[in-house]
Amino acid sequence: MFFKQIQVGPMQNFSYIIGDENSREAAVVDAGWEIEKLIDIANKEKLKINKVLLTHSHYDHVQKVNELSEKTSAVVYFHELDSESINKSIKNSGIKIIKLKNNDEIKIGSLKIKVIHTPGHTPGAICLLVENKLLTGDTLFVNAIGRTDLAGGDAIKLFESLQKLKKLGDNVEVYPGHNYGEIQFSTIGREKKTNPYFKCSTKEQFLNLMGLI
Ligand SMILES: [Fe+2]
């Protein structure tokens, strides 16, 4: 598998390129900034971007999706519950979109990406699992979590989503949607030990730490 984390834009966002070494098909995860940089990397690697996967609807992850899809003819994938705001970023009606649900599987050549619905930061936030790598968007960061005070945010749902991620196993690598930590990627096991929010085992502890109770 070709897998690359790329920091883009002024808000420490990460985009990712996931490619299948045999078919040379690739997906870009999140398209907020600097899509030329992403296209250049794909071209150098002789990868053809034919899918764009969006972890959630916030503009710093989606605002370049129209342009990226027009330049590559990529199909755009996102969770159905984040459709309303993402649809506003897709101005060209010729762009094909596919709405996702929990447990859906996206294929990139022979690679399989599993969709895990993790609401809380937004209603349709998703994490994407490919081999032992989990792309967590703004659900889980290194030593932090996504905020829940923006439109559609829900702290209790985020707590429940984090419990779902804990079950994936300590060795699963965590690739967040922003470069907010002291390292650029982590593991579920490390976050269980060091991330104060991810450590919480009860809703009460969690809401308390969030300053909500
Ligand atoms: Fe966000």
PDB file of C-alpha atoms and ligand atoms in Angstrom:
ATOM      1  CA  MET A   1       0.000   0.000   0.000  1.00  0.00           C
ATOM      2  CA  PHE A   2       1.150   3.540  -0.726  1.00  0.00           C
ATOM      3  CA  PHE A   3       0.238   5.738   2.253  1.00  0.00           C
ATOM      4  CA  LYS A   4       1.261   9.348   2.748  1.00  0.00           C
ATOM      5  CA  GLN A   5       0.362  11.983   5.318  1.00  0.00           C
ATOM      6  CA  ILE A   6       0.652  15.527   3.939  1.00  0.00           C
ATOM      7  CA  GLN A   7       0.314  18.711   5.971  1.00  0.00           C
ATOM      8  CA  VAL A   8      -1.652  21.370   4.066  1.00  0.00           C
ATOM      9  CA  GLY A   9      -2.940  24.910   4.590  1.00  0.00           C
ATOM     10  CA  PRO A  10      -2.710  27.391   7.453  1.00  0.00           C
ATOM     11  CA  MET A  11      -4.605  25.331  10.071  1.00  0.00           C
ATOM     12  CA  GLN A  12      -2.255  22.355  10.449  1.00  0.00           C
ATOM     13  CA  ASN A  13      -4.606  20.107   8.467  1.00  0.00           C
ATOM     14  CA  PHE A  14      -3.471  16.719   7.249  1.00  0.00           C
ATOM     15  CA  SER A  15      -4.615  15.270   3.952  1.00  0.00           C
ATOM     16  CA  TYR A  16      -3.724  11.701   3.052  1.00  0.00           C
ATOM     17  CA  ILE A  17      -3.101   9.757  -0.119  1.00  0.00           C
ATOM     18  CA  ILE A  18      -3.862   6.036  -0.043  1.00  0.00           C
ATOM     19  CA  GLY A  19      -2.873   4.097  -3.123  1.00  0.00           C
ATOM     20  CA  ASP A  20      -2.975   0.531  -4.365  1.00  0.00           C
ATOM     21  CA  GLU A  21       0.487  -0.506  -5.579  1.00  0.00           C
ATOM     22  CA  ASN A  22      -0.850  -2.846  -8.258  1.00  0.00           C
ATOM     23  CA  SER A  23      -3.707  -1.006  -9.939  1.00  0.00           C
ATOM     24  CA  ARG A  24      -2.123   2.447  -9.137  1.00  0.00           C
ATOM     25  CA  GLU A  25      -5.574   3.703  -8.097  1.00  0.00           C
ATOM     26  CA  ALA A  26      -5.586   6.175  -5.222  1.00  0.00           C
ATOM     27  CA  ALA A  27      -7.867   8.059  -2.850  1.00  0.00           C
ATOM     28  CA  VAL A  28      -7.287  11.437  -1.269  1.00  0.00           C
ATOM     29  CA  VAL A  29      -8.654  11.819   2.246  1.00  0.00           C
ATOM     30  CA  ASP A  30      -9.870  15.366   2.955  1.00  0.00           C
ATOM     31  CA  ALA A  31      -9.498  18.209   0.481  1.00  0.00           C
ATOM     32  CA  GLY A  32      -9.313  21.498   2.362  1.00  0.00           C
ATOM     33  CA  TRP A  33      -6.151  23.047   0.952  1.00  0.00           C
ATOM     34  CA  GLU A  34      -3.255  22.801  -1.537  1.00  0.00           C
ATOM     35  CA  ILE A  35      -4.707  20.204  -3.849  1.00  0.00           C
ATOM     36  CA  GLU A  36      -1.944  20.862  -6.425  1.00  0.00           C
ATOM     37  CA  LYS A  37       0.517  19.493  -3.869  1.00  0.00           C
ATOM     38  CA  LEU A  38      -1.594  16.330  -3.557  1.00  0.00           C
ATOM     39  CA  ILE A  39      -1.976  15.924  -7.314  1.00  0.00           C
ATOM     40  CA  ASP A  40       1.793  16.401  -7.775  1.00  0.00           C
ATOM     41  CA  ILE A  41       2.615  13.689  -5.263  1.00  0.00           C
ATOM     42  CA  ALA A  42       0.158  11.305  -6.914  1.00  0.00           C
ATOM     43  CA  ASN A  43       1.617  12.070 -10.349  1.00  0.00           C
ATOM     44  CA  LYS A  44       5.183  11.472  -9.146  1.00  0.00           C
ATOM     45  CA  GLU A  45       4.118   8.134  -7.702  1.00  0.00           C
ATOM     46  CA  LYS A  46       2.231   7.307 -10.915  1.00  0.00           C
ATOM     47  CA  LEU A  47      -0.997   7.046  -8.952  1.00  0.00           C
ATOM     48  CA  LYS A  48      -4.381   7.980 -10.388  1.00  0.00           C
ATOM     49  CA  ILE A  49      -6.635   9.737  -7.890  1.00  0.00           C
ATOM     50  CA  ASN A  50     -10.124   8.434  -8.529  1.00  0.00           C
ATOM     51  CA  LYS A  51     -11.747   8.855  -5.110  1.00  0.00           C
ATOM     52  CA  VAL A  52     -11.953  11.654  -2.567  1.00  0.00           C
ATOM     53  CA  LEU A  53     -13.042  10.606   0.923  1.00  0.00           C
ATOM     54  CA  LEU A  54     -14.197  13.286   3.359  1.00  0.00           C
ATOM     55  CA  THR A  55     -13.951  12.636   7.097  1.00  0.00           C
ATOM     56  CA  HIS A  56     -16.509  15.357   7.875  1.00  0.00           C
ATOM     57  CA  SER A  57     -18.106  18.514   6.557  1.00  0.00           C
ATOM     58  CA  HIS A  58     -16.006  21.364   7.999  1.00  0.00           C
ATOM     59  CA  TYR A  59     -14.625  23.771   5.398  1.00  0.00           C
ATOM     60  CA  ASP A  60     -10.967  23.183   6.297  1.00  0.00           C
ATOM     61  CA  HIS A  61     -11.446  19.552   5.173  1.00  0.00           C
ATOM     62  CA  VAL A  62     -13.752  20.008   2.171  1.00  0.00           C
ATOM     63  CA  GLN A  63     -13.470  23.439   0.567  1.00  0.00           C
ATOM     64  CA  LYS A  64     -11.291  22.232  -2.353  1.00  0.00           C
ATOM     65  CA  VAL A  65     -13.317  19.108  -3.115  1.00  0.00           C
ATOM     66  CA  ASN A  66     -15.027  20.576  -6.172  1.00  0.00           C
ATOM     67  CA  GLU A  67     -11.701  21.616  -7.725  1.00  0.00           C
ATOM     68  CA  LEU A  68      -9.969  18.321  -6.897  1.00  0.00           C
ATOM     69  CA  SER A  69     -12.792  16.263  -8.329  1.00  0.00           C
ATOM     70  CA  GLU A  70     -12.950  18.387 -11.490  1.00  0.00           C
ATOM     71  CA  LYS A  71      -9.198  17.996 -12.036  1.00  0.00           C
ATOM     72  CA  THR A  72      -9.088  14.241 -11.439  1.00  0.00           C
ATOM     73  CA  SER A  73     -12.686  13.097 -12.192  1.00  0.00           C
ATOM     74  CA  ALA A  74     -12.677  11.531  -8.736  1.00  0.00           C
ATOM     75  CA  VAL A  75     -15.886  10.298  -7.121  1.00  0.00           C
ATOM     76  CA  VAL A  76     -16.564  12.000  -3.775  1.00  0.00           C
ATOM     77  CA  TYR A  77     -17.520   9.935  -0.698  1.00  0.00           C
ATOM     78  CA  PHE A  78     -18.905  11.203   2.617  1.00  0.00           C
ATOM     79  CA  HIS A  79     -21.333  10.186   5.331  1.00  0.00           C
ATOM     80  CA  GLU A  80     -24.978  10.837   4.562  1.00  0.00           C
ATOM     81  CA  LEU A  81     -25.487  12.816   7.802  1.00  0.00           C
ATOM     82  CA  ASP A  82     -22.929  15.450   6.733  1.00  0.00           C
ATOM     83  CA  SER A  83     -24.444  15.829   3.235  1.00  0.00           C
ATOM     84  CA  GLU A  84     -26.080  19.191   3.615  1.00  0.00           C
ATOM     85  CA  SER A  85     -22.948  21.250   4.153  1.00  0.00           C
ATOM     86  CA  ILE A  86     -20.718  19.154   1.854  1.00  0.00           C
ATOM     87  CA  ASN A  87     -23.192  19.509  -0.996  1.00  0.00           C
ATOM     88  CA  LYS A  88     -22.655  23.280  -0.835  1.00  0.00           C
ATOM     89  CA  SER A  89     -18.954  22.748  -1.623  1.00  0.00           C
ATOM     90  CA  ILE A  90     -19.769  20.593  -4.655  1.00  0.00           C
ATOM     91  CA  LYS A  91     -20.803  23.172  -7.203  1.00  0.00           C
ATOM     92  CA  ASN A  92     -20.365  21.111 -10.357  1.00  0.00           C
ATOM     93  CA  SER A  93     -23.454  18.948 -10.746  1.00  0.00           C
ATOM     94  CA  GLY A  94     -21.471  16.541 -12.932  1.00  0.00           C
ATOM     95  CA  ILE A  95     -19.422  15.339  -9.952  1.00  0.00           C
ATOM     96  CA  LYS A  96     -20.447  11.903  -8.779  1.00  0.00           C
ATOM     97  CA  ILE A  97     -21.066  11.554  -5.051  1.00  0.00           C
ATOM     98  CA  ILE A  98     -21.579   8.463  -2.909  1.00  0.00           C
ATOM     99  CA  LYS A  99     -23.122   8.734   0.540  1.00  0.00           C
ATOM    100  CA  LEU A 100     -21.702   6.415   3.175  1.00  0.00           C
ATOM    101  CA  LYS A 101     -23.077   4.560   6.187  1.00  0.00           C
ATOM    102  CA  ASN A 102     -21.383   2.836   9.106  1.00  0.00           C
ATOM    103  CA  ASN A 103     -19.530  -0.344   8.078  1.00  0.00           C
ATOM    104  CA  ASP A 104     -19.482   0.472   4.371  1.00  0.00           C
ATOM    105  CA  GLU A 105     -16.409  -0.666   2.494  1.00  0.00           C
ATOM    106  CA  ILE A 106     -14.616   1.446  -0.105  1.00  0.00           C
ATOM    107  CA  LYS A 107     -12.297  -0.321  -2.546  1.00  0.00           C
ATOM    108  CA  ILE A 108      -9.145   1.191  -3.995  1.00  0.00           C
ATOM    109  CA  GLY A 109      -7.954  -1.475  -6.373  1.00  0.00           C
ATOM    110  CA  SER A 110      -7.479  -4.444  -4.053  1.00  0.00           C
ATOM    111  CA  LEU A 111      -7.315  -2.306  -0.884  1.00  0.00           C
ATOM    112  CA  LYS A 112     -10.351  -2.207   1.355  1.00  0.00           C
ATOM    113  CA  ILE A 113     -11.208   0.808   3.501  1.00  0.00           C
ATOM    114  CA  LYS A 114     -13.762   0.322   6.253  1.00  0.00           C
ATOM    115  CA  VAL A 115     -16.031   3.203   7.224  1.00  0.00           C
ATOM    116  CA  ILE A 116     -16.628   3.671  10.951  1.00  0.00           C
ATOM    117  CA  HIS A 117     -19.305   6.229  11.772  1.00  0.00           C
ATOM    118  CA  THR A 118     -18.042   8.323  14.710  1.00  0.00           C
ATOM    119  CA  PRO A 119     -20.513  11.172  15.329  1.00  0.00           C
ATOM    120  CA  GLY A 120     -19.779  13.851  17.919  1.00  0.00           C
ATOM    121  CA  HIS A 121     -17.559  16.423  16.212  1.00  0.00           C
ATOM    122  CA  THR A 122     -20.191  16.530  13.446  1.00  0.00           C
ATOM    123  CA  PRO A 123     -23.236  14.233  12.963  1.00  0.00           C
ATOM    124  CA  GLY A 124     -21.676  12.499   9.955  1.00  0.00           C
ATOM    125  CA  ALA A 125     -18.042  12.329  11.070  1.00  0.00           C
ATOM    126  CA  ILE A 126     -16.304   9.109  10.020  1.00  0.00           C
ATOM    127  CA  CYS A 127     -13.050   7.308  10.699  1.00  0.00           C
ATOM    128  CA  LEU A 128     -11.498   5.214   7.948  1.00  0.00           C
ATOM    129  CA  LEU A 129      -9.653   1.955   8.627  1.00  0.00           C
ATOM    130  CA  VAL A 130      -7.218   0.639   6.039  1.00  0.00           C
ATOM    131  CA  GLU A 131      -5.044  -2.310   7.064  1.00  0.00           C
ATOM    132  CA  ASN A 132      -3.838  -1.249  10.551  1.00  0.00           C
ATOM    133  CA  LYS A 133      -4.136   2.483   9.926  1.00  0.00           C
ATOM    134  CA  LEU A 134      -7.062   4.489  11.241  1.00  0.00           C
ATOM    135  CA  LEU A 135      -7.681   7.941   9.799  1.00  0.00           C
ATOM    136  CA  THR A 136      -9.540   9.754  12.521  1.00  0.00           C
ATOM    137  CA  GLY A 137     -10.399  13.154  10.996  1.00  0.00           C
ATOM    138  CA  ASP A 138     -11.325  15.522  13.817  1.00  0.00           C
ATOM    139  CA  THR A 139     -12.693  12.758  16.071  1.00  0.00           C
ATOM    140  CA  LEU A 140      -9.377  11.805  17.703  1.00  0.00           C
ATOM    141  CA  PHE A 141      -6.093  13.745  17.690  1.00  0.00           C
ATOM    142  CA  VAL A 142      -2.741  12.994  19.303  1.00  0.00           C
ATOM    143  CA  ASN A 143      -3.433  13.798  22.976  1.00  0.00           C
ATOM    144  CA  ALA A 144      -6.686  15.598  22.135  1.00  0.00           C
ATOM    145  CA  ILE A 145     -10.124  15.187  20.576  1.00  0.00           C
ATOM    146  CA  GLY A 146     -12.331  17.218  18.260  1.00  0.00           C
ATOM    147  CA  ARG A 147     -14.426  20.027  19.645  1.00  0.00           C
ATOM    148  CA  THR A 148     -18.144  19.492  20.158  1.00  0.00           C
ATOM    149  CA  ASP A 149     -19.295  23.094  20.477  1.00  0.00           C
ATOM    150  CA  LEU A 150     -19.758  23.741  16.745  1.00  0.00           C
ATOM    151  CA  ALA A 151     -23.019  23.160  14.827  1.00  0.00           C
ATOM    152  CA  GLY A 152     -24.107  19.523  15.082  1.00  0.00           C
ATOM    153  CA  GLY A 153     -21.516  18.725  17.769  1.00  0.00           C
ATOM    154  CA  ASP A 154     -22.492  16.355  20.590  1.00  0.00           C
ATOM    155  CA  ALA A 155     -20.177  15.467  23.486  1.00  0.00           C
ATOM    156  CA  ILE A 156     -22.044  12.308  24.544  1.00  0.00           C
ATOM    157  CA  LYS A 157     -21.977  10.983  20.983  1.00  0.00           C
ATOM    158  CA  LEU A 158     -18.254  11.745  20.761  1.00  0.00           C
ATOM    159  CA  PHE A 159     -17.654   9.819  23.993  1.00  0.00           C
ATOM    160  CA  GLU A 160     -19.519   6.826  22.544  1.00  0.00           C
ATOM    161  CA  SER A 161     -17.588   7.083  19.268  1.00  0.00           C
ATOM    162  CA  LEU A 162     -14.275   7.058  21.160  1.00  0.00           C
ATOM    163  CA  GLN A 163     -15.319   3.863  22.983  1.00  0.00           C
ATOM    164  CA  LYS A 164     -15.913   2.281  19.566  1.00  0.00           C
ATOM    165  CA  LEU A 165     -12.369   3.205  18.484  1.00  0.00           C
ATOM    166  CA  LYS A 166     -10.833   1.766  21.670  1.00  0.00           C
ATOM    167  CA  LYS A 167     -12.082  -1.680  20.611  1.00  0.00           C
ATOM    168  CA  LEU A 168      -9.984  -1.660  17.435  1.00  0.00           C
ATOM    169  CA  GLY A 169      -6.885  -2.772  19.327  1.00  0.00           C
ATOM    170  CA  ASP A 170      -3.812  -1.094  20.770  1.00  0.00           C
ATOM    171  CA  ASN A 171      -1.592  -1.626  17.727  1.00  0.00           C
ATOM    172  CA  VAL A 172      -3.842   0.222  15.306  1.00  0.00           C
ATOM    173  CA  GLU A 173      -2.112   3.415  14.153  1.00  0.00           C
ATOM    174  CA  VAL A 174      -3.953   6.720  14.514  1.00  0.00           C
ATOM    175  CA  TYR A 175      -3.648   9.326  11.727  1.00  0.00           C
ATOM    176  CA  PRO A 176      -5.490  12.507  12.719  1.00  0.00           C
ATOM    177  CA  GLY A 177      -6.986  15.321  10.639  1.00  0.00           C
ATOM    178  CA  HIS A 178      -4.731  17.992  12.174  1.00  0.00           C
ATOM    179  CA  ASN A 179      -1.121  18.172  13.321  1.00  0.00           C
ATOM    180  CA  TYR A 180      -1.952  19.213  16.886  1.00  0.00           C
ATOM    181  CA  GLY A 181       0.220  16.787  18.863  1.00  0.00           C
ATOM    182  CA  GLU A 182       3.884  16.437  19.694  1.00  0.00           C
ATOM    183  CA  ILE A 183       4.048  13.587  17.159  1.00  0.00           C
ATOM    184  CA  GLN A 184       2.280  13.353  13.793  1.00  0.00           C
ATOM    185  CA  PHE A 185       0.647   9.978  14.272  1.00  0.00           C
ATOM    186  CA  SER A 186       0.019   7.699  17.207  1.00  0.00           C
ATOM    187  CA  THR A 187      -1.559   4.361  18.120  1.00  0.00           C
ATOM    188  CA  ILE A 188      -4.783   3.453  19.899  1.00  0.00           C
ATOM    189  CA  GLY A 189      -2.625   2.010  22.717  1.00  0.00           C
ATOM    190  CA  ARG A 190      -0.603   5.204  23.146  1.00  0.00           C
ATOM    191  CA  GLU A 191      -3.722   7.383  23.165  1.00  0.00           C
ATOM    192  CA  LYS A 192      -5.304   5.094  25.779  1.00  0.00           C
ATOM    193  CA  LYS A 193      -2.308   5.822  28.011  1.00  0.00           C
ATOM    194  CA  THR A 194      -1.648   9.496  27.333  1.00  0.00           C
ATOM    195  CA  ASN A 195      -4.733  11.202  25.903  1.00  0.00           C
ATOM    196  CA  PRO A 196      -6.782  12.531  28.851  1.00  0.00           C
ATOM    197  CA  TYR A 197     -10.053  12.440  26.892  1.00  0.00           C
ATOM    198  CA  PHE A 198      -9.472   9.027  25.335  1.00  0.00           C
ATOM    199  CA  LYS A 199      -8.542   7.646  28.763  1.00  0.00           C
ATOM    200  CA  CYS A 200     -11.968   8.414  30.261  1.00  0.00           C
ATOM    201  CA  SER A 201     -13.979   5.254  30.796  1.00  0.00           C
ATOM    202  CA  THR A 202     -17.257   6.813  31.940  1.00  0.00           C
ATOM    203  CA  LYS A 203     -19.478   9.476  30.415  1.00  0.00           C
ATOM    204  CA  GLU A 204     -19.370  11.420  33.681  1.00  0.00           C
ATOM    205  CA  GLN A 205     -15.551  11.562  33.739  1.00  0.00           C
ATOM    206  CA  PHE A 206     -15.559  12.654  30.125  1.00  0.00           C
ATOM    207  CA  LEU A 207     -18.195  15.383  30.468  1.00  0.00           C
ATOM    208  CA  ASN A 208     -16.451  16.623  33.576  1.00  0.00           C
ATOM    209  CA  LEU A 209     -13.127  16.914  31.743  1.00  0.00           C
ATOM    210  CA  MET A 210     -14.914  18.733  28.895  1.00  0.00           C
ATOM    211  CA  GLY A 211     -16.216  21.217  31.482  1.00  0.00           C
ATOM    212  CA  LEU A 212     -19.817  20.308  30.678  1.00  0.00           C
ATOM    213  CA  ILE A 213     -20.909  19.080  34.116  1.00  0.00           C
TER     214      ILE A 213
HETATM  215 FE    FE B   1     -13.632  19.775  12.009  1.00  0.00          FE
END
